[in-house]
C-alpha atoms as an extended CHARMM CRD file, in Angstrom:
* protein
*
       200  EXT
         1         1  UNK       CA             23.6470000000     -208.0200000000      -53.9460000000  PROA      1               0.0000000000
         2         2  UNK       CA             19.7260000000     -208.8900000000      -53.5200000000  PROA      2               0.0000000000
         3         3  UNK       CA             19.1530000000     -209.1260000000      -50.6080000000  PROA      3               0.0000000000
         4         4  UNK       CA             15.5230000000     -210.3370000000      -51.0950000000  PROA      4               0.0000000000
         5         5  UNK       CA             12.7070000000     -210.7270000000      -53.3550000000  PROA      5               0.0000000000
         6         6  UNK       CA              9.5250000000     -210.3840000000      -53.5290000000  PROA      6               0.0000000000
         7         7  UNK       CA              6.8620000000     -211.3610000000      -55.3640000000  PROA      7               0.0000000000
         8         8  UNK       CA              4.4320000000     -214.3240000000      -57.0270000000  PROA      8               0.0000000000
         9         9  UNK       CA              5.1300000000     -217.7650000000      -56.6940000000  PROA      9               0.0000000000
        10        10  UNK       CA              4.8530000000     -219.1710000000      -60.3390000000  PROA      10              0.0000000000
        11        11  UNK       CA              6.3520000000     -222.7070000000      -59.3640000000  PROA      11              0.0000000000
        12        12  UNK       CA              7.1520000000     -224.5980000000      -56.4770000000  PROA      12              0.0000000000
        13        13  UNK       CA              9.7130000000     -227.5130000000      -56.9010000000  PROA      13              0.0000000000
        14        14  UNK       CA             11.1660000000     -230.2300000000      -54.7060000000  PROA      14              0.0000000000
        15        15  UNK       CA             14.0570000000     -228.0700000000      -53.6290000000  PROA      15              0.0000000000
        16        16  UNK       CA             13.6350000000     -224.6740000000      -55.4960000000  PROA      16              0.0000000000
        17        17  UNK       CA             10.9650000000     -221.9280000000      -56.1600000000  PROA      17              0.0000000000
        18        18  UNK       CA             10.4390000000     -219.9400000000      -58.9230000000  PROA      18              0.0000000000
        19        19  UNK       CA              9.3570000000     -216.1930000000      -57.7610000000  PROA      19              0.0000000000
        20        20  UNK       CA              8.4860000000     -213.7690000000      -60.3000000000  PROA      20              0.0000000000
        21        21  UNK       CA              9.3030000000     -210.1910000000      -59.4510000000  PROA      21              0.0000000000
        22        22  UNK       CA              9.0270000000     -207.2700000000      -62.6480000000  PROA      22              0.0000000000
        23        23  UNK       CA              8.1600000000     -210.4160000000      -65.3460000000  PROA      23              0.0000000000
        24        24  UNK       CA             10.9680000000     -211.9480000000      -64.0090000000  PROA      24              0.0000000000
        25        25  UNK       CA             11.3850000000     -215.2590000000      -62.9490000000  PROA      25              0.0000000000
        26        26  UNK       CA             14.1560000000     -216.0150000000      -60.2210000000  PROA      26              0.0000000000
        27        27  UNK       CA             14.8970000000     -219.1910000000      -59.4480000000  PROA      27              0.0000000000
        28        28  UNK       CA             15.4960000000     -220.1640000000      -55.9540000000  PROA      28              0.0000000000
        29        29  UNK       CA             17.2800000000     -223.0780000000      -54.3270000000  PROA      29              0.0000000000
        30        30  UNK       CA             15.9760000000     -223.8780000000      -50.9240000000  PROA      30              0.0000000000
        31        31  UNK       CA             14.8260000000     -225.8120000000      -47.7880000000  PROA      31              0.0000000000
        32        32  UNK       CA             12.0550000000     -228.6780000000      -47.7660000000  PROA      32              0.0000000000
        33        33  UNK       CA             11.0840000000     -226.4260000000      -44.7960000000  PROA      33              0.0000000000
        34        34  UNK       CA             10.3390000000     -223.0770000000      -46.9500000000  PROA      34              0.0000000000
        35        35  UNK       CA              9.1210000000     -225.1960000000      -50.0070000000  PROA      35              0.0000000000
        36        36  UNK       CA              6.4140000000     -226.2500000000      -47.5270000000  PROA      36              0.0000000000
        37        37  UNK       CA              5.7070000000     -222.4320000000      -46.1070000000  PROA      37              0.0000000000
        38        38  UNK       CA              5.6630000000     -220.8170000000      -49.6030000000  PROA      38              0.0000000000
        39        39  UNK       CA              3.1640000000     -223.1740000000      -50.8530000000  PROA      39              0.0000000000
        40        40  UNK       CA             -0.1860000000     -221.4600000000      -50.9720000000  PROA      40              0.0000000000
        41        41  UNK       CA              1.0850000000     -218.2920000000      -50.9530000000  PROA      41              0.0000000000
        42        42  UNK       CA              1.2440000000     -217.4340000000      -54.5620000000  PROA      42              0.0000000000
        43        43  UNK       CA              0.6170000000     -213.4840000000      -54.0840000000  PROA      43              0.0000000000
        44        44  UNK       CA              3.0610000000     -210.9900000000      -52.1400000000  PROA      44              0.0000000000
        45        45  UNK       CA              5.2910000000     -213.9670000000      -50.8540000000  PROA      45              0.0000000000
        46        46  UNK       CA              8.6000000000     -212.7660000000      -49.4510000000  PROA      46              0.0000000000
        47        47  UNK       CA             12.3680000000     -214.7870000000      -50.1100000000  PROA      47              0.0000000000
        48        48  UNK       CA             15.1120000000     -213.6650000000      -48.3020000000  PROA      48              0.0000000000
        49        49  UNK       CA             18.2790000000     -214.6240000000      -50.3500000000  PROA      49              0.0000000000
        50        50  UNK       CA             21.8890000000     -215.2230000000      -50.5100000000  PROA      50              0.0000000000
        51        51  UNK       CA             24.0400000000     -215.1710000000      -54.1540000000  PROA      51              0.0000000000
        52        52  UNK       CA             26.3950000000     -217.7850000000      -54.2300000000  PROA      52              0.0000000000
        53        53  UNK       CA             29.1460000000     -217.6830000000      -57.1150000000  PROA      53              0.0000000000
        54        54  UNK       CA             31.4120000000     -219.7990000000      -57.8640000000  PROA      54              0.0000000000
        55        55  UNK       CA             33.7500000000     -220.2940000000      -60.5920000000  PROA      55              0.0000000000
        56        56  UNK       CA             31.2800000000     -222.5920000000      -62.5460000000  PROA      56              0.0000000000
        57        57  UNK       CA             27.6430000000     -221.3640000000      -61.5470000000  PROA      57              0.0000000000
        58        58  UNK       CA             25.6200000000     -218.7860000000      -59.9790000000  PROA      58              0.0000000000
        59        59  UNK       CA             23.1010000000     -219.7310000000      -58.0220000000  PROA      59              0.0000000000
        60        60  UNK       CA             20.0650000000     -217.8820000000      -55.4330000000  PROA      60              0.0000000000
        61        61  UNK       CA             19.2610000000     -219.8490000000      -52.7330000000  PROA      61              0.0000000000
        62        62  UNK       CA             17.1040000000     -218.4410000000      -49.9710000000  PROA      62              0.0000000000
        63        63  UNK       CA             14.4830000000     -218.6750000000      -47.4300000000  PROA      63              0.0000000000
        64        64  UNK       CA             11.3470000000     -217.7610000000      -45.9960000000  PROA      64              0.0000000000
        65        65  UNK       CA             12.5710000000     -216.1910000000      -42.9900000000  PROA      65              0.0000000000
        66        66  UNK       CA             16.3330000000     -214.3810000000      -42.2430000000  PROA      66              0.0000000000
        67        67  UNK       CA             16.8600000000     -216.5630000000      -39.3090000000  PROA      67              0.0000000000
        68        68  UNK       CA             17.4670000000     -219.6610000000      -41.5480000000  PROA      68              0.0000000000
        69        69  UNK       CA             19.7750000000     -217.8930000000      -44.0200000000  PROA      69              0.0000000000
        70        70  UNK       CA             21.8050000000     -216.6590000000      -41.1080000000  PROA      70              0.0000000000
        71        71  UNK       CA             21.5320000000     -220.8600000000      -40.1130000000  PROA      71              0.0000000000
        72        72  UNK       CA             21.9540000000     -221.6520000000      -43.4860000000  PROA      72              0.0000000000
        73        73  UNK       CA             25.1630000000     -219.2470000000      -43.8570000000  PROA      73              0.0000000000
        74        74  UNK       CA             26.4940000000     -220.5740000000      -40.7230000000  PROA      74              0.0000000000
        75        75  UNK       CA             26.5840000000     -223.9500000000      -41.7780000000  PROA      75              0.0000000000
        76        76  UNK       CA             28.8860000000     -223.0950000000      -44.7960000000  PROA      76              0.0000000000
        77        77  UNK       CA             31.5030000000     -221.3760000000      -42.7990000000  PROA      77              0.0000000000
        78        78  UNK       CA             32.7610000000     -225.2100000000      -42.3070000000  PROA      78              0.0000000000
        79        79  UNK       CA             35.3450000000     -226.7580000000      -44.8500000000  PROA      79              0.0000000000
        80        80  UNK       CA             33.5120000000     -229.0040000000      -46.9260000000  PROA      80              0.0000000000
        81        81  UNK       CA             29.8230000000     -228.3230000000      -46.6030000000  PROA      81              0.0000000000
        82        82  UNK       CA             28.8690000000     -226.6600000000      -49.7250000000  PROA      82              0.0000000000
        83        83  UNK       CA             25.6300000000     -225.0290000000      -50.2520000000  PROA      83              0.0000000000
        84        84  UNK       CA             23.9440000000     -228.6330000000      -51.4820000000  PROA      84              0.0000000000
        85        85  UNK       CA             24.9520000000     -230.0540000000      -48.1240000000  PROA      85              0.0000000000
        86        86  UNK       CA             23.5940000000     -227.2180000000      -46.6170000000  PROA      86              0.0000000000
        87        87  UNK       CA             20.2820000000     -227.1980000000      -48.0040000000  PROA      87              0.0000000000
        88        88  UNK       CA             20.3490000000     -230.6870000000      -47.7710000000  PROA      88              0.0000000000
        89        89  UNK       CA             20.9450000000     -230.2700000000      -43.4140000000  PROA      89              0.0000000000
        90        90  UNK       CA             18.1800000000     -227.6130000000      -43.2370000000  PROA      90              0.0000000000
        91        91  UNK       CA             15.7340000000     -229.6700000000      -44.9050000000  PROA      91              0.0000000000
        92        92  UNK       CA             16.2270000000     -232.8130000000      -42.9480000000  PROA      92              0.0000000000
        93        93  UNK       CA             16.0180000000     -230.3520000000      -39.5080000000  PROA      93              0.0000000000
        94        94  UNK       CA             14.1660000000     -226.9160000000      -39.5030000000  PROA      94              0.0000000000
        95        95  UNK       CA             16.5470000000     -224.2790000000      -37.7740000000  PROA      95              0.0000000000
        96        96  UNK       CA             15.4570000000     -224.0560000000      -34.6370000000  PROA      96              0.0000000000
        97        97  UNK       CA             15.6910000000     -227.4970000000      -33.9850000000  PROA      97              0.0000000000
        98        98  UNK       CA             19.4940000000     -227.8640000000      -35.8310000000  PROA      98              0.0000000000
        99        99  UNK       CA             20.7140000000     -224.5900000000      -33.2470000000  PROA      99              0.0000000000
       100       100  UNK       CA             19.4350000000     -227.2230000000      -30.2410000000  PROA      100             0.0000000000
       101       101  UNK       CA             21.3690000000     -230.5210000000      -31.9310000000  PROA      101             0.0000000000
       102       102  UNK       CA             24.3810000000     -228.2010000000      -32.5770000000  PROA      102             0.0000000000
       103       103  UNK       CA             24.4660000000     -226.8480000000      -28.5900000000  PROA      103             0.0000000000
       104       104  UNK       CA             24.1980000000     -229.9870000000      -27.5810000000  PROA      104             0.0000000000
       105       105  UNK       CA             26.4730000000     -232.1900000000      -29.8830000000  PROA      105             0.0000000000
       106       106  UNK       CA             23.7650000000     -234.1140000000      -30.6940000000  PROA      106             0.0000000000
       107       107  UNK       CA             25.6630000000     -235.9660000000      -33.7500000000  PROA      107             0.0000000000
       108       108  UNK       CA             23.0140000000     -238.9360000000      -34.6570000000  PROA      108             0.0000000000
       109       109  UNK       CA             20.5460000000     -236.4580000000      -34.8540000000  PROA      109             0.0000000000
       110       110  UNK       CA             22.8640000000     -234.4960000000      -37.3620000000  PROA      110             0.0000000000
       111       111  UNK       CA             23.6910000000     -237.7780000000      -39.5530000000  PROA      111             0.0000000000
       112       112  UNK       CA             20.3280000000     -238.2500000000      -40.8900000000  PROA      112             0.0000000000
       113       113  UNK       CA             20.4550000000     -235.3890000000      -43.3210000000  PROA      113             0.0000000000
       114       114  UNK       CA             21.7550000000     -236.8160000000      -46.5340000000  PROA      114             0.0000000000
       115       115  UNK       CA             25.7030000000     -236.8640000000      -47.2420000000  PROA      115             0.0000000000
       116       116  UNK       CA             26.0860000000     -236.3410000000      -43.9440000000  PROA      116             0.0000000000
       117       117  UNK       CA             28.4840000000     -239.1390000000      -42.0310000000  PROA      117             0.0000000000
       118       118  UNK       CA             29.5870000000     -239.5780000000      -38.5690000000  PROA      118             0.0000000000
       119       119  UNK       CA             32.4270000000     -237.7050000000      -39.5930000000  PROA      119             0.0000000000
       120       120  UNK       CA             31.2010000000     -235.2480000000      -41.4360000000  PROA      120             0.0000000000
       121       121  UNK       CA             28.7280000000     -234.1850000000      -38.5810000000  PROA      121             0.0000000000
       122       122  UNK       CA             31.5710000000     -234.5960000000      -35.5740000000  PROA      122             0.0000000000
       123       123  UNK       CA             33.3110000000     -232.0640000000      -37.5670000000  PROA      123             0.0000000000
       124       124  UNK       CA             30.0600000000     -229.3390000000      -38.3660000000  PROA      124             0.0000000000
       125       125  UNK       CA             29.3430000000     -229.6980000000      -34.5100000000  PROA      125             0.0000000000
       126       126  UNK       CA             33.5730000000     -229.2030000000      -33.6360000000  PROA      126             0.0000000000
       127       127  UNK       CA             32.6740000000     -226.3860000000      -35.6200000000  PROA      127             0.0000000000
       128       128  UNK       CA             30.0630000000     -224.5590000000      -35.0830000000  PROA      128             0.0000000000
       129       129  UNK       CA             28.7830000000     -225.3370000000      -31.3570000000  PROA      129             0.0000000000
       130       130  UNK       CA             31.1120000000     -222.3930000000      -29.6300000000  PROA      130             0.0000000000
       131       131  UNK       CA             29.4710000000     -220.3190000000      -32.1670000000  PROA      131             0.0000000000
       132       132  UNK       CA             26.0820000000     -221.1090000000      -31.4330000000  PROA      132             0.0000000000
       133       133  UNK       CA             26.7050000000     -221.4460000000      -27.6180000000  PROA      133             0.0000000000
       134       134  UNK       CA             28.3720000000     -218.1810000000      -26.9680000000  PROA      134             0.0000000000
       135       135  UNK       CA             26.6740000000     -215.8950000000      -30.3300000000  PROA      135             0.0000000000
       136       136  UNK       CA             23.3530000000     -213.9250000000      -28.4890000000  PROA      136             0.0000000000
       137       137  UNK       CA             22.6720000000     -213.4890000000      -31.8760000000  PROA      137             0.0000000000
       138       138  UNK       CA             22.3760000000     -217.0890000000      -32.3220000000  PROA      138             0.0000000000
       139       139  UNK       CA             20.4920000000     -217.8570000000      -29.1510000000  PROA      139             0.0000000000
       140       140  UNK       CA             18.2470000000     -215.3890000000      -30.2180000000  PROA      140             0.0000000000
       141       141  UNK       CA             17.1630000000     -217.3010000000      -33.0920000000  PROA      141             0.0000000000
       142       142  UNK       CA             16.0820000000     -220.3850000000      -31.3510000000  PROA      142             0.0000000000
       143       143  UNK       CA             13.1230000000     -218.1800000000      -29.9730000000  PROA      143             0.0000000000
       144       144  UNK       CA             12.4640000000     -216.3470000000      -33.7780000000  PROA      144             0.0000000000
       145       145  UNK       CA              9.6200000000     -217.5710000000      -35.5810000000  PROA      145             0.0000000000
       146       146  UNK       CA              9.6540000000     -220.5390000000      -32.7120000000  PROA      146             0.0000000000
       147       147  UNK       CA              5.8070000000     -220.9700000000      -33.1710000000  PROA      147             0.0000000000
       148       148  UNK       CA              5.7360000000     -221.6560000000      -36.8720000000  PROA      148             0.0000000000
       149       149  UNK       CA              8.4710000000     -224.5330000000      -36.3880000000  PROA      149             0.0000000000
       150       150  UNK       CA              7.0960000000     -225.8110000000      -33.8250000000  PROA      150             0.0000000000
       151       151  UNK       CA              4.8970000000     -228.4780000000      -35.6640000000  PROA      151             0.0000000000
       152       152  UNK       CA              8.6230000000     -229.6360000000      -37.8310000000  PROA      152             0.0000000000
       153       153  UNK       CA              9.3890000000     -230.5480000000      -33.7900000000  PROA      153             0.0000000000
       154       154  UNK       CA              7.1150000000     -232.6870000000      -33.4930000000  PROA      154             0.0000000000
       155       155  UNK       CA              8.3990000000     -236.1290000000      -32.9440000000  PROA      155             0.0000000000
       156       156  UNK       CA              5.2730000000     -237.5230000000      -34.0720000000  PROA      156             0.0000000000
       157       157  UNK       CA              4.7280000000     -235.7220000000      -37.2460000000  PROA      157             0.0000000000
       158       158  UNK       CA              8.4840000000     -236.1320000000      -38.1820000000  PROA      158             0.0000000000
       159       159  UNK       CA              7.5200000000     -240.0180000000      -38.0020000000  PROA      159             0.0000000000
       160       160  UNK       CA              4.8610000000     -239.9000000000      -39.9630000000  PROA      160             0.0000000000
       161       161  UNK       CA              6.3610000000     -238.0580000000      -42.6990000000  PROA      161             0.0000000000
       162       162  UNK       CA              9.0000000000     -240.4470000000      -42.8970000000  PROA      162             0.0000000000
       163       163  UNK       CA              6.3420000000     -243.2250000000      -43.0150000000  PROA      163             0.0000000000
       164       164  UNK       CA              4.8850000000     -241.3540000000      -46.1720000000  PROA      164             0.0000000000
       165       165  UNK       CA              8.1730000000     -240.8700000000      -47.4370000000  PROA      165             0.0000000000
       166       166  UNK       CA              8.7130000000     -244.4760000000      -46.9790000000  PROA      166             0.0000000000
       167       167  UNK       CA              5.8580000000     -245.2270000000      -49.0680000000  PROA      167             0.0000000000
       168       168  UNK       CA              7.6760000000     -243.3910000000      -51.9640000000  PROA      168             0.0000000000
       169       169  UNK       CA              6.4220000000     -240.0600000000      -52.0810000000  PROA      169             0.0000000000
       170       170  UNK       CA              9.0000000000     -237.0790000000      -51.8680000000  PROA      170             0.0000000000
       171       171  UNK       CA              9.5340000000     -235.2430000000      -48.6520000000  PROA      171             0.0000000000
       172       172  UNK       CA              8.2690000000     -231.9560000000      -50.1320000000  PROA      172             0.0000000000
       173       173  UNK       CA              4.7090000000     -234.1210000000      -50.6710000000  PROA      173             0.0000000000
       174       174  UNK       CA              4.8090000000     -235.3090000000      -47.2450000000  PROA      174             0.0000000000
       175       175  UNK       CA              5.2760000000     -232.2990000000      -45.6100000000  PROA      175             0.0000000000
       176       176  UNK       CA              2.4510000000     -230.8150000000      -47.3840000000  PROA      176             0.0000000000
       177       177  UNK       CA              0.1980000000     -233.7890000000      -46.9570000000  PROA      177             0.0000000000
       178       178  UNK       CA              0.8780000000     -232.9340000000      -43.0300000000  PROA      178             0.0000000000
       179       179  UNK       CA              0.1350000000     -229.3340000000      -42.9580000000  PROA      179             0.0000000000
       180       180  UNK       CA             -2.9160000000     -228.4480000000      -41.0090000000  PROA      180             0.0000000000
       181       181  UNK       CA             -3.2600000000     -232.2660000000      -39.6350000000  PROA      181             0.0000000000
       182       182  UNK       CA             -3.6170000000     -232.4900000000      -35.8720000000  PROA      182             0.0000000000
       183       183  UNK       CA             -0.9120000000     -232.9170000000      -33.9080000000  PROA      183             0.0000000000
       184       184  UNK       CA             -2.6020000000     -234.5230000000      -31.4540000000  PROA      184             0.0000000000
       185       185  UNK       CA             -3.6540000000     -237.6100000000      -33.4990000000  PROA      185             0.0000000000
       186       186  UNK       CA             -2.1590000000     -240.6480000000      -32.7740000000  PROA      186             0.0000000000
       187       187  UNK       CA              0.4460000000     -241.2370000000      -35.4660000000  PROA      187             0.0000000000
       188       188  UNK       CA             -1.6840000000     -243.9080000000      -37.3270000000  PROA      188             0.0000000000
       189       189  UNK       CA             -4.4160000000     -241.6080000000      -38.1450000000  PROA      189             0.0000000000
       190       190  UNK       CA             -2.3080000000     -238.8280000000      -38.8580000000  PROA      190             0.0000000000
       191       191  UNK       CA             -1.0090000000     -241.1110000000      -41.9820000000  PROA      191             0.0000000000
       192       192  UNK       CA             -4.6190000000     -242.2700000000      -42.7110000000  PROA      192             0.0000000000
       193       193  UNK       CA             -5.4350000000     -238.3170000000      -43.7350000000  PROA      193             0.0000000000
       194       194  UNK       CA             -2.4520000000     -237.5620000000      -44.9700000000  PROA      194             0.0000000000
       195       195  UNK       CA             -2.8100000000     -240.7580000000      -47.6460000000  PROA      195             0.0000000000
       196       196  UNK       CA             -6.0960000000     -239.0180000000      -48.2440000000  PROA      196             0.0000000000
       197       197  UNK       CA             -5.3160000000     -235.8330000000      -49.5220000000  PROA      197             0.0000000000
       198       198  UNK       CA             -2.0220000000     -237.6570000000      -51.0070000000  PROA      198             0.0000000000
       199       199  UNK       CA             -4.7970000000     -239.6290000000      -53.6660000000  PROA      199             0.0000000000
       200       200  UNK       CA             -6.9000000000     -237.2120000000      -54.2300000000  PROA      200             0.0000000000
């Protein structure tokens, strides 16, 4: 079992990485979220990782911190969210803010990741909020790493990116675009430089 690798970055795509460890290159399936940490760190970056094997495929999916692969395994303890869905929920909401819709049954919130229906998300929250509510472990997550997610909170910047992403470029690009923009911009502006560095 690997439990993590790490290594150079030697590609970063929409919804993998490519870490190279020993001249070899894993590919790794995971979050818009730790597409957007790992970029820029091409030296000594860290994955922590999760084999998943199935009759059909073996894949390596993992993340930049163990909080979200403890998230990220959590969410596929529930019958019929496979690890695409999975990825899929972590990317539309970073961790800390998918504990806090999950607590509080917060199911529109949880629809907006895609594939996921009213259904679908009545069921993940049936689920999974006992487990978040009464797990310490769990609570103690929403606290890990609370600073770095802190800007994927941000109601603002959320709308923003999904005013880029409107405009047709990927959420990976958009979250980039946004990284080290100031939070305290009104939302307008905060699109005018990310557009910038978006054409150059």
């Amino acid at each position: 079992m690997i439990d993590f690798i790490k290594g150079k970055i030697e590609y970063i795509g929409q919804d993998y990485v490519v870490i190279e460890n020993n001249s070899i290159g894993y590919k790794v399936l995971t979050s818009a979220y730790t597409v957007a940490d790992l970029n820029g760190k091409s030296d000594n970056a860290i994955v922590y990782t999760q084999m998943i094997v199935r009759e059909d495929d073996i894949s390596l999916c993992g993340f930049s911190t163990r909080a979200e692969l403890k998230v990220f395994d959590l969410l596929r303890t529930v019958k019929g969210v496979g690890t695409k869905v999975a990825l899929g929920i972590l990317s539309s909401l970073p961790y800390v803010q998918l504990l806090n819709v999950l607590s509080a049954g917060d199911v529109t919130s949880l629809t907006r990741a895609p594939g996921i229906g009213k259904k679908t998300a009545q069921r993940i929250i049936l689920e999974l909020k006992d487990k978040v509510d009464k797990s310490d472990e769990f609570k103690s997550l929403e606290s890990i790493d609370f600073e770095k997610n802190i800007i994927n909170m941000n109601t603002e910047n959320d709308e923003a990116i999904e005013a880029l992403v409107s405009l047709g470029y990927s959420k990976v690009e958009a979250q980039k675009a946004m990284k080290g923009i100031d939070d305290n911009l009104p939302i307008e502006e905060m699109i005018k430089q990310a557009l910038k560095m978006l054409v150059k």
